[in-house]
Amino acid sequence: MKLVALSPSELILSKELSRSGSAKQFQDRLRSSIEEIGLAEPLKVAPRPDGGYLVVDGTMRLQAIAAIREADPTRFTRIPAYVMDYASRFEFRYQSDIYQDLLPSQLAALVEHLHQTERVKKADIARYIGVSPTTLRNYTGLWRLMQRGGRFAQIVELMDAGVLPSSNPYAWLRLTSEGLEFVLRESFCDQEESIDSWFKERITAANQGNSFRFTTHFVESATSDLVAQHYREDEELRAVKRDLGLRRSITQHSTKNPEKSGPEASIEEAPEKLALKTDVEEQRKIAAAMNHLLRVHKGSSEPVLRIAAESLRKYLQ
């Protein structure tokens, strides 16, 4: 598939190729994500015989972009998209549905099977399923977490449940087993509960649709700036990897937003970095409150308190 950059006016939606619906909460999270970091996964489109491009996969992403452009028409004047054959549009739609319905751990297992057993190059896998190389690299990270087993495999379970973001597995992979235990105790669990009970409560709440979702910023902050023995590699090697990651991120951002490059872009990024600490502290406070309200909801003998605790938990979500 060929990657192109199209104007919004060239893209056409079709009810036949759209999903039946999605929760507003997911739509809001999708818009926030695209607004903050851009379009991580290009759309998949097919050229129509009468002109324009039919959106085969990415209806919700395009709708989110349209909402962002209503507030700021200067955003997303060009949208990245993979172009495929118009005659194969329904086949690709069905393949995309299968991909979308798989859990992160299932996708990670599929990617590794295709790569190791079927000898398919990972660059080709990314192109086939219409994701960016960075996203495919995350599936490799998820697979490594699963192979390490123990607490690391449990982290993937929480990603499958939607409690933890699956977009930054390497934040967890860099930790030793002792480092992982430390991070969970200090930043995620309530002081009075064990890690095992925390895992169990989070999975149960997620299955009931009541789970609190931690942000990528929170995970990154919780797993950063620890003592050396909590990391698998020394600081010098981690610094090199961070530098490479930042350069890759800057390159991708400049490609998506060529008008925001150079010193001016660095100035614009500064407020986000300054706000990160505040965001993490707020996340910790909310997580602690959610844990406490869950205990009240489950353990109180007073029906009024149980109802009030559950209502406040839903409000905080």
mmCIF file of C-alpha atoms in Angstrom, residues 188-190 193 201-202 212 214 281-297 308-310 312-317:
data_model
loop_
_atom_site.group_PDB
_atom_site.id
_atom_site.type_symbol
_atom_site.label_atom_id
_atom_site.label_comp_id
_atom_site.label_asym_id
_atom_site.label_seq_id
_atom_site.Cartn_x
_atom_site.Cartn_y
_atom_site.Cartn_z
ATOM 1 C CA PHE A 188 -0.418 2.285 41.912
ATOM 2 C CA CYS A 189 -1.489 0.321 44.991
ATOM 3 C CA ASP A 190 -3.079 1.801 48.045
ATOM 4 C CA GLU A 193 -3.473 -3.373 50.052
ATOM 5 C CA GLU A 201 -9.666 -5.565 42.047
ATOM 6 C CA ARG A 202 -8.563 -3.738 38.887
ATOM 7 C CA PHE A 212 -10.119 3.723 36.335
ATOM 8 C CA PHE A 214 -4.182 5.334 34.001
ATOM 9 C CA GLU A 281 -0.063 14.240 40.796
ATOM 10 C CA GLU A 282 -3.726 14.656 39.864
ATOM 11 C CA GLN A 283 -3.812 11.129 38.448
ATOM 12 C CA ARG A 284 -2.385 9.749 41.696
ATOM 13 C CA LYS A 285 -4.937 11.593 43.802
ATOM 14 C CA ILE A 286 -7.812 10.363 41.642
ATOM 15 C CA ALA A 287 -6.474 6.787 41.669
ATOM 16 C CA ALA A 288 -6.219 6.836 45.466
ATOM 17 C CA ALA A 289 -9.754 8.216 45.741
ATOM 18 C CA MET A 290 -11.073 5.534 43.368
ATOM 19 C CA ASN A 291 -9.431 2.785 45.425
ATOM 20 C CA HIS A 292 -10.921 4.139 48.640
ATOM 21 C CA LEU A 293 -14.407 4.517 47.146
ATOM 22 C CA LEU A 294 -14.242 0.953 45.813
ATOM 23 C CA ARG A 295 -13.501 -0.349 49.332
ATOM 24 C CA VAL A 296 -16.403 1.659 50.765
ATOM 25 C CA HIS A 297 -18.729 0.388 48.019
ATOM 26 C CA ALA A 308 -22.942 7.226 47.277
ATOM 27 C CA ALA A 309 -19.444 5.730 46.878
ATOM 28 C CA GLU A 310 -20.397 4.028 43.613
ATOM 29 C CA LEU A 312 -18.878 9.254 43.056
ATOM 30 C CA ARG A 313 -16.645 6.608 41.429
ATOM 31 C CA LYS A 314 -18.664 6.878 38.219
ATOM 32 C CA TYR A 315 -18.397 10.663 38.344
ATOM 33 C CA LEU A 316 -14.591 10.517 38.738
ATOM 34 C CA GLN A 317 -14.317 8.210 35.735
#
